[in-house]
PDB file of C-alpha atoms in Angstrom:
ATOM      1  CA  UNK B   1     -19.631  53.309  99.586  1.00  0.00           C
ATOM      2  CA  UNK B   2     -18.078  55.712  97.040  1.00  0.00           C
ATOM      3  CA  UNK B   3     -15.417  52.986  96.221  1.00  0.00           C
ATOM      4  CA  UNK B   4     -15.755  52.988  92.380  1.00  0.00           C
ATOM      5  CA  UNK B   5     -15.920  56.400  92.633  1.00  0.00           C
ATOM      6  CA  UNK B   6     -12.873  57.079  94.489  1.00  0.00           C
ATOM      7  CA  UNK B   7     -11.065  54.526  92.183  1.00  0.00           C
ATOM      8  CA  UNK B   8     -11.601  56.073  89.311  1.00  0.00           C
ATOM      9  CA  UNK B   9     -11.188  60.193  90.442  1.00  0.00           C
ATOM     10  CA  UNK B  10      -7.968  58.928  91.984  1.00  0.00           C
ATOM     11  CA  UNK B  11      -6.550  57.527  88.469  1.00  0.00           C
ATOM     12  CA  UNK B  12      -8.115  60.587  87.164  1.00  0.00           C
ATOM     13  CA  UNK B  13      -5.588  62.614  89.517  1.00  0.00           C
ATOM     14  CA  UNK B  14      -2.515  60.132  88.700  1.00  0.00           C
ATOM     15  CA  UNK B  15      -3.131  61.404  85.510  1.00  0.00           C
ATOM     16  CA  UNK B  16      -2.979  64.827  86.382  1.00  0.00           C
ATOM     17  CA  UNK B  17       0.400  64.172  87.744  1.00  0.00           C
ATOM     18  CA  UNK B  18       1.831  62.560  85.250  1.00  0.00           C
ATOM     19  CA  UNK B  19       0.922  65.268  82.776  1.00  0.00           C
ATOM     20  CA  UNK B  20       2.120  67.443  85.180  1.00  0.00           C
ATOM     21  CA  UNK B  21       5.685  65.466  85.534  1.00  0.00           C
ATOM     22  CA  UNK B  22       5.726  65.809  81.712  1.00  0.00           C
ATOM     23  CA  UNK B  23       4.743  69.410  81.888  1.00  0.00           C
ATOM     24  CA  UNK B  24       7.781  69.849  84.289  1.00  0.00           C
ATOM     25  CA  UNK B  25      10.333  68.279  82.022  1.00  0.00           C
ATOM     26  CA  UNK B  26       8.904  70.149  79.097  1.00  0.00           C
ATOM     27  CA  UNK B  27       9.143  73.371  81.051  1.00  0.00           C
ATOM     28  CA  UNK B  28      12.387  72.475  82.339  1.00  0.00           C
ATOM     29  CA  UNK B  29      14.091  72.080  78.826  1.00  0.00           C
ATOM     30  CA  UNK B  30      12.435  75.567  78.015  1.00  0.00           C
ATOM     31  CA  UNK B  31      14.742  77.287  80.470  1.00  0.00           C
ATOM     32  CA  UNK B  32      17.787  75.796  79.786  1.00  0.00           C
ATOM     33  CA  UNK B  33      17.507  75.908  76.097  1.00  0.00           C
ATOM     34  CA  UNK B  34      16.323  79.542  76.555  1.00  0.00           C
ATOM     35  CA  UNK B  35      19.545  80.606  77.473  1.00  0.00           C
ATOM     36  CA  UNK B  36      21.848  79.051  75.186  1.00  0.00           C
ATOM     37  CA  UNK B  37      19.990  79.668  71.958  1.00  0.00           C
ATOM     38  CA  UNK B  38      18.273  83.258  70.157  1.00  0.00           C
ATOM     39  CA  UNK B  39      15.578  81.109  68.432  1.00  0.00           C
ATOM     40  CA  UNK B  40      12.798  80.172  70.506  1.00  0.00           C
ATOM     41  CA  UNK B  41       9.874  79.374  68.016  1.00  0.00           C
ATOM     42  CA  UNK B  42      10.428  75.564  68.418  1.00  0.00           C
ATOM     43  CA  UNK B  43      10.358  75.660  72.170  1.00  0.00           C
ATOM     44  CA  UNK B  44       7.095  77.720  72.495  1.00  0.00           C
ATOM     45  CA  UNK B  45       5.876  74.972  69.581  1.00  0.00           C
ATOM     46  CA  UNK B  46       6.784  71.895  71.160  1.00  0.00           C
ATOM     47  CA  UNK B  47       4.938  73.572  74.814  1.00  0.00           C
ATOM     48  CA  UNK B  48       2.368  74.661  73.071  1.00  0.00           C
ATOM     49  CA  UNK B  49       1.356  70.959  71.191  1.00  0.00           C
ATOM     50  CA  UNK B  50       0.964  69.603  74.533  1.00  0.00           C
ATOM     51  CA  UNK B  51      -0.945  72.349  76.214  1.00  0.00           C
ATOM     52  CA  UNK B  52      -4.346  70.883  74.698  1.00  0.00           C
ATOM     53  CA  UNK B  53      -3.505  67.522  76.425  1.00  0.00           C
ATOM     54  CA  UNK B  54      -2.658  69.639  79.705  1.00  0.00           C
ATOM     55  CA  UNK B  55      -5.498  71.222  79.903  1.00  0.00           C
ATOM     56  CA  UNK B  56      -8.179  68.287  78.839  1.00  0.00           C
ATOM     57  CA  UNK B  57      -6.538  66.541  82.002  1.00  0.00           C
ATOM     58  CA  UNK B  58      -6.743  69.748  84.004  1.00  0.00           C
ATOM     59  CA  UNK B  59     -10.336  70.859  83.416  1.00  0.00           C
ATOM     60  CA  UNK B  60     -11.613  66.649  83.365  1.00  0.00           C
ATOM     61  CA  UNK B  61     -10.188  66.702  86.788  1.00  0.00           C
ATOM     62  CA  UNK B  62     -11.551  69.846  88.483  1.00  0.00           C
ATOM     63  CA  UNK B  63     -15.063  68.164  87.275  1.00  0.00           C
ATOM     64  CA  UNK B  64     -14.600  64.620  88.371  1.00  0.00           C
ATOM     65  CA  UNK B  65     -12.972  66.100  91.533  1.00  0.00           C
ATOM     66  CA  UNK B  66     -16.181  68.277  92.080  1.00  0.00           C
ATOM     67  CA  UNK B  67     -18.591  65.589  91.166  1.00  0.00           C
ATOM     68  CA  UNK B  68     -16.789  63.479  94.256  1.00  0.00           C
ATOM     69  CA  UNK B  69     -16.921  66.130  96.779  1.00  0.00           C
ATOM     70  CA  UNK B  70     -21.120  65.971  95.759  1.00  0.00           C
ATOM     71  CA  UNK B  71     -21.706  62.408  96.473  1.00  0.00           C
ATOM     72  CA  UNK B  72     -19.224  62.025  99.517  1.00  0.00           C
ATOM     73  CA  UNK B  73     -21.364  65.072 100.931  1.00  0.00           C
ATOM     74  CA  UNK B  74     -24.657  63.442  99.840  1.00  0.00           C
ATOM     75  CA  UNK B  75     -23.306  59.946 101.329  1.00  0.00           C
ATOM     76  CA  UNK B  76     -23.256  61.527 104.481  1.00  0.00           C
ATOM     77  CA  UNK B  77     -26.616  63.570 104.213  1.00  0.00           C
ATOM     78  CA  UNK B  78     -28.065  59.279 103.570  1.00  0.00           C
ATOM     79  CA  UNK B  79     -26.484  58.387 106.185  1.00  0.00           C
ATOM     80  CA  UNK B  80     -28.401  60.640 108.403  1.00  0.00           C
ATOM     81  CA  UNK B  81     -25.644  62.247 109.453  1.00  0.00           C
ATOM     82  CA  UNK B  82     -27.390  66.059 111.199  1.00  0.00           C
ATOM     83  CA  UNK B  83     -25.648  69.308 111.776  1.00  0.00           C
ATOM     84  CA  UNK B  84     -23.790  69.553 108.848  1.00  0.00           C
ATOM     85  CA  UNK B  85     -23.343  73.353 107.608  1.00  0.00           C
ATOM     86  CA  UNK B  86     -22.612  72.599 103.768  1.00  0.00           C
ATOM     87  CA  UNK B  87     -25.005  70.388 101.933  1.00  0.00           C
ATOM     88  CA  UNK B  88     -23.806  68.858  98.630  1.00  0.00           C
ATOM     89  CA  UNK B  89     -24.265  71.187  96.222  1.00  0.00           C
ATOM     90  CA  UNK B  90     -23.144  73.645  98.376  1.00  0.00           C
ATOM     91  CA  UNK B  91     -19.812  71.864  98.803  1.00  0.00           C
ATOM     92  CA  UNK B  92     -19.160  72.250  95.654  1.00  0.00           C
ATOM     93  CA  UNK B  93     -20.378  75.711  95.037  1.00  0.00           C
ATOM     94  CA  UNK B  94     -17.978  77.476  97.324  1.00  0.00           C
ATOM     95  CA  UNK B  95     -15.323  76.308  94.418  1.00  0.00           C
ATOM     96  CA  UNK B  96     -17.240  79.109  91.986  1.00  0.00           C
ATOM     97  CA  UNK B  97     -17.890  82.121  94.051  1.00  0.00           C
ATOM     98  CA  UNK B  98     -14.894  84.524  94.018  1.00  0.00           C
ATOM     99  CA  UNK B  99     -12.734  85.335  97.091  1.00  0.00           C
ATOM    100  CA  UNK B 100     -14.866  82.984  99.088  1.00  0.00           C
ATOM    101  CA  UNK B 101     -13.230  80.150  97.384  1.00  0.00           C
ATOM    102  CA  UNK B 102     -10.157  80.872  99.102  1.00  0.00           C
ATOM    103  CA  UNK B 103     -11.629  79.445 102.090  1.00  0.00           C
ATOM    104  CA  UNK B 104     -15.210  77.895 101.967  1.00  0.00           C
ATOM    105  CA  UNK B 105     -14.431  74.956  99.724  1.00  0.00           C
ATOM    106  CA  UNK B 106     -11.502  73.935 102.597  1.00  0.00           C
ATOM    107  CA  UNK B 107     -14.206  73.983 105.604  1.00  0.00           C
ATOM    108  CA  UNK B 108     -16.599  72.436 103.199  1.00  0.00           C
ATOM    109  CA  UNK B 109     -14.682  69.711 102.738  1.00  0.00           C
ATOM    110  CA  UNK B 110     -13.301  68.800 105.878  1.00  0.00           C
ATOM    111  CA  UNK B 111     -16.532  69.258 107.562  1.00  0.00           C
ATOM    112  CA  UNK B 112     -17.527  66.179 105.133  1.00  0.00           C
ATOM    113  CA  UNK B 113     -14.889  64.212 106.375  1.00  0.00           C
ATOM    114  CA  UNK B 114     -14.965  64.864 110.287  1.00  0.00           C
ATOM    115  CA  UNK B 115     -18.647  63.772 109.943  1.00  0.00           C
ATOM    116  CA  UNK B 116     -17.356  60.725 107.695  1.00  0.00           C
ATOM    117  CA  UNK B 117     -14.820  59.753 110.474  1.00  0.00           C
ATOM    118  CA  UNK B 118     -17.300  60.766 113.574  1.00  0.00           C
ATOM    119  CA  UNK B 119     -15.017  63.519 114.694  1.00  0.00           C
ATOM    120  CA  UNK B 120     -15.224  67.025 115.945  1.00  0.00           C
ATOM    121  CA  UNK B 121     -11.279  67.940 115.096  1.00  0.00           C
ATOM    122  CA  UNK B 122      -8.359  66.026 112.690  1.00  0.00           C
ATOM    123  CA  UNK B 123      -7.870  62.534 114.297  1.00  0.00           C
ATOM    124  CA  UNK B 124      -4.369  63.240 114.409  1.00  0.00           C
ATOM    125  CA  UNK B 125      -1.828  65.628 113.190  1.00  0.00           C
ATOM    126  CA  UNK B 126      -1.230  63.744 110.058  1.00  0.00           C
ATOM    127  CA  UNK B 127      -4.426  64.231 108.736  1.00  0.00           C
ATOM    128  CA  UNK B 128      -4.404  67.804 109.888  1.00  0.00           C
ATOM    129  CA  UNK B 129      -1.085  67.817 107.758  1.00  0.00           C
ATOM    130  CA  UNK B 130      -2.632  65.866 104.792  1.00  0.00           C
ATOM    131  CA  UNK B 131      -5.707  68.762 104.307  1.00  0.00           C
ATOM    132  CA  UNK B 132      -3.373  71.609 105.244  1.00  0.00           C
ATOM    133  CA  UNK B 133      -1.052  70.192 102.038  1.00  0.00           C
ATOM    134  CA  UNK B 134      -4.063  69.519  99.496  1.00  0.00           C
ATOM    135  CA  UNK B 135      -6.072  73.055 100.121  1.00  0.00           C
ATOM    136  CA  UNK B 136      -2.034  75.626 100.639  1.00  0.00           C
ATOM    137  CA  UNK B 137      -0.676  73.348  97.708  1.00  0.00           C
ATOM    138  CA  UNK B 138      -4.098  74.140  95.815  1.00  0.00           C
ATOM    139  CA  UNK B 139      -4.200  77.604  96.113  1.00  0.00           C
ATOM    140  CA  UNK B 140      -0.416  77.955  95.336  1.00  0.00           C
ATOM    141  CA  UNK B 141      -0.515  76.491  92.134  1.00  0.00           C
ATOM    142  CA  UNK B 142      -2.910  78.467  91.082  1.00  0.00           C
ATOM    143  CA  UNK B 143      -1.324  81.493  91.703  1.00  0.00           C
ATOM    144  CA  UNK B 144       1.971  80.316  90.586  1.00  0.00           C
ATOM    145  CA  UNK B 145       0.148  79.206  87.400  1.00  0.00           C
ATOM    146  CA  UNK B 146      -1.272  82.806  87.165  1.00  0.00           C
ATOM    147  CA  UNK B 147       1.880  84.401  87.841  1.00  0.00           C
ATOM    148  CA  UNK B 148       3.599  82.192  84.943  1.00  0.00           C
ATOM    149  CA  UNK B 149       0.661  83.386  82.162  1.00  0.00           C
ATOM    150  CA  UNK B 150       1.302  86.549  83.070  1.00  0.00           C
ATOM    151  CA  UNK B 151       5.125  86.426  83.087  1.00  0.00           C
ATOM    152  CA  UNK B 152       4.367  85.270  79.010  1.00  0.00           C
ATOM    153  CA  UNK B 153       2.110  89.155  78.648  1.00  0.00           C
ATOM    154  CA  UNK B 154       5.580  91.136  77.401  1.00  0.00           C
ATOM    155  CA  UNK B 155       7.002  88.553  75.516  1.00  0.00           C
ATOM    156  CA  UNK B 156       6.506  90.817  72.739  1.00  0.00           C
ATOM    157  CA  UNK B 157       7.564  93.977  73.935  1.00  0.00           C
ATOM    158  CA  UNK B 158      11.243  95.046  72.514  1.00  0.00           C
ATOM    159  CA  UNK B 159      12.361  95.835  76.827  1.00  0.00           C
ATOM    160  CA  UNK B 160      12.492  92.131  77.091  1.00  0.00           C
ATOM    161  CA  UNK B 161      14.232  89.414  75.300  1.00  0.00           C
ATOM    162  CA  UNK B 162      12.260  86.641  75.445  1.00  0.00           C
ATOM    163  CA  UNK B 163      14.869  83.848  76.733  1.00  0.00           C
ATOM    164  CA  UNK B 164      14.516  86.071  79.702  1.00  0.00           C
ATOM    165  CA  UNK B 165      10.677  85.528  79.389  1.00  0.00           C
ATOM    166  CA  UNK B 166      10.648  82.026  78.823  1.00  0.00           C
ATOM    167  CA  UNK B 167      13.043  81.223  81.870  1.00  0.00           C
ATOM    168  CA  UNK B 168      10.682  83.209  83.636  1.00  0.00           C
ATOM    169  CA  UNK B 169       7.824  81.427  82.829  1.00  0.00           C
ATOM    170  CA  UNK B 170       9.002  78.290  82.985  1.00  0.00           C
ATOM    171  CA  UNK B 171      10.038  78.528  86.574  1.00  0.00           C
ATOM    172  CA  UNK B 172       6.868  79.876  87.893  1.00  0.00           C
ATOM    173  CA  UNK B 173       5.107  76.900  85.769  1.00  0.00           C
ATOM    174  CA  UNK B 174       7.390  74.528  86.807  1.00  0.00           C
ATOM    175  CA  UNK B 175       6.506  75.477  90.885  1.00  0.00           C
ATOM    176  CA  UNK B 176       2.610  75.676  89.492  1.00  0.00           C
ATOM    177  CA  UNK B 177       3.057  72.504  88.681  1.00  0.00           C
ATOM    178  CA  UNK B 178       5.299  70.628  91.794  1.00  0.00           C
ATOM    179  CA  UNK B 179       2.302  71.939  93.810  1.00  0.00           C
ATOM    180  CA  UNK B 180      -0.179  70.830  91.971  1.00  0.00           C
ATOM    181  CA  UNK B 181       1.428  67.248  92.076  1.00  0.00           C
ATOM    182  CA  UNK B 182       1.829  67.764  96.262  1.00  0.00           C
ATOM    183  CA  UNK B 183      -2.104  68.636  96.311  1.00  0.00           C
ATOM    184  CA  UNK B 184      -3.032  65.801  93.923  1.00  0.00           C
ATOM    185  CA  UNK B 185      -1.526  63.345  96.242  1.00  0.00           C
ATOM    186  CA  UNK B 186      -2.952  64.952  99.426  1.00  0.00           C
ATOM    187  CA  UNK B 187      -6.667  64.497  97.860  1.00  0.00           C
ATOM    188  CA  UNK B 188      -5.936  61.117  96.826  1.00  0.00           C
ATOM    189  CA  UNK B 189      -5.061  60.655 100.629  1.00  0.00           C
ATOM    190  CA  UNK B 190      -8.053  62.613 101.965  1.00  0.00           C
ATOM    191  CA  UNK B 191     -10.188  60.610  99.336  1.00  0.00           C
ATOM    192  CA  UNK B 192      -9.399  56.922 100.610  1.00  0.00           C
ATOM    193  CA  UNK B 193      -9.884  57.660 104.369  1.00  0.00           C
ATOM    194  CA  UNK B 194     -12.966  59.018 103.562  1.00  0.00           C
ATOM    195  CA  UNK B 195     -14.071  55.805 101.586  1.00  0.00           C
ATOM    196  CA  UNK B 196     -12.563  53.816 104.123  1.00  0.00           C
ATOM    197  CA  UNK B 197     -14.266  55.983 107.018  1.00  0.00           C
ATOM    198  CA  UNK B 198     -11.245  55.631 109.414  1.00  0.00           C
ATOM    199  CA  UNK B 199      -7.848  57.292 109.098  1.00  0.00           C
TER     200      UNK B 199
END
């Protein structure tokens, strides 16, 4: 049940963080060459040649993710499984509608999962842990990765330099990025208990 499935979102989100890891190092060098040299045209170069890759691992995910949250919610609609408040396309849904995604996708999901595991609440504090990780960690990269795009805006505007811009980019990427890789791993977590139906 969901098995292939799971297999192949969860190499889907290795790749994420590996991309991510490279994205890291990449943004890493950016702020320490920032500071030590006036010419900057090769560092935005070399970050922006692998932003294409970034992204095509980025947006892949958020689909294959989505498309696994549909069929472990349909799974348990087959299973007979009564009561639920989110059906599958609803599960998903939440993800799209502003300001409610900040919360709706999160009860979506782990209502899936109690009703997976035949619970009412989180079998145990680790699990509580493991959600509380994947949907904080989620939402924080996001912003972070918000917060970095716009920290690029004045890099043209003569009140900044733009080492100064570039440092501050790349550490708000950087944390974008270690959170994504913390709410990657959570999923992947989430994913193969719910496969496995038992914690």
């Amino acid at each position: 049940m969901l098995g292939r499935e799971t297999r192949d979102t969860t190499y889907l989100l290795y790749g994420v963080i590996a991309v991510s890891l490279i994205n890291i190092v990449l943004d890493y060098s950016i702020a320490d060459r920032a500071t030590k040299y006036t010419d900057h045209a090769s560092l935005i170069s070399l970050k922006d040649s692998f932003a294409p890759v970034y992204a095509i691992f980025l947006f892949t995910s958020f689909a294959i993710v989505a498309r696994w949250i549909y069929l472990a919610a349909k799974t348990n609609r087959d299973a007979g499984i009564e009561g639920l408040n989110y059906s599958p396309v609803s599960s998903v849904a939440w993800f799209f509608v502003p300001v409610m995604n900040l919360w709706k996708p999160y009860f979506a999901v782990k209502e899936q999962y109690l009703a997976r595991l035949k619970c009412d609440s989180f079998p145990s504090m680790n699990s509580k842990t493991t959600f509380h990780l994947w949907w904080f960690a989620f939402l924080g990269s996001n912003l972070l990765a918000n917060i970095a795009g716009r920290a690029m805006l004045p890099r043209y505007s003569e009140t900044y330099s733009s080492g100064e811009i570039l440092v501050t980019y790349s550490l708000f990427s950087i944390a974008a990025d270690i959170a994504q890789i913390l709410s990657c791993l959570a999923l992947i977590k989430i994913m193969r208990q719910f496969t496995a139906g038992q914690e």
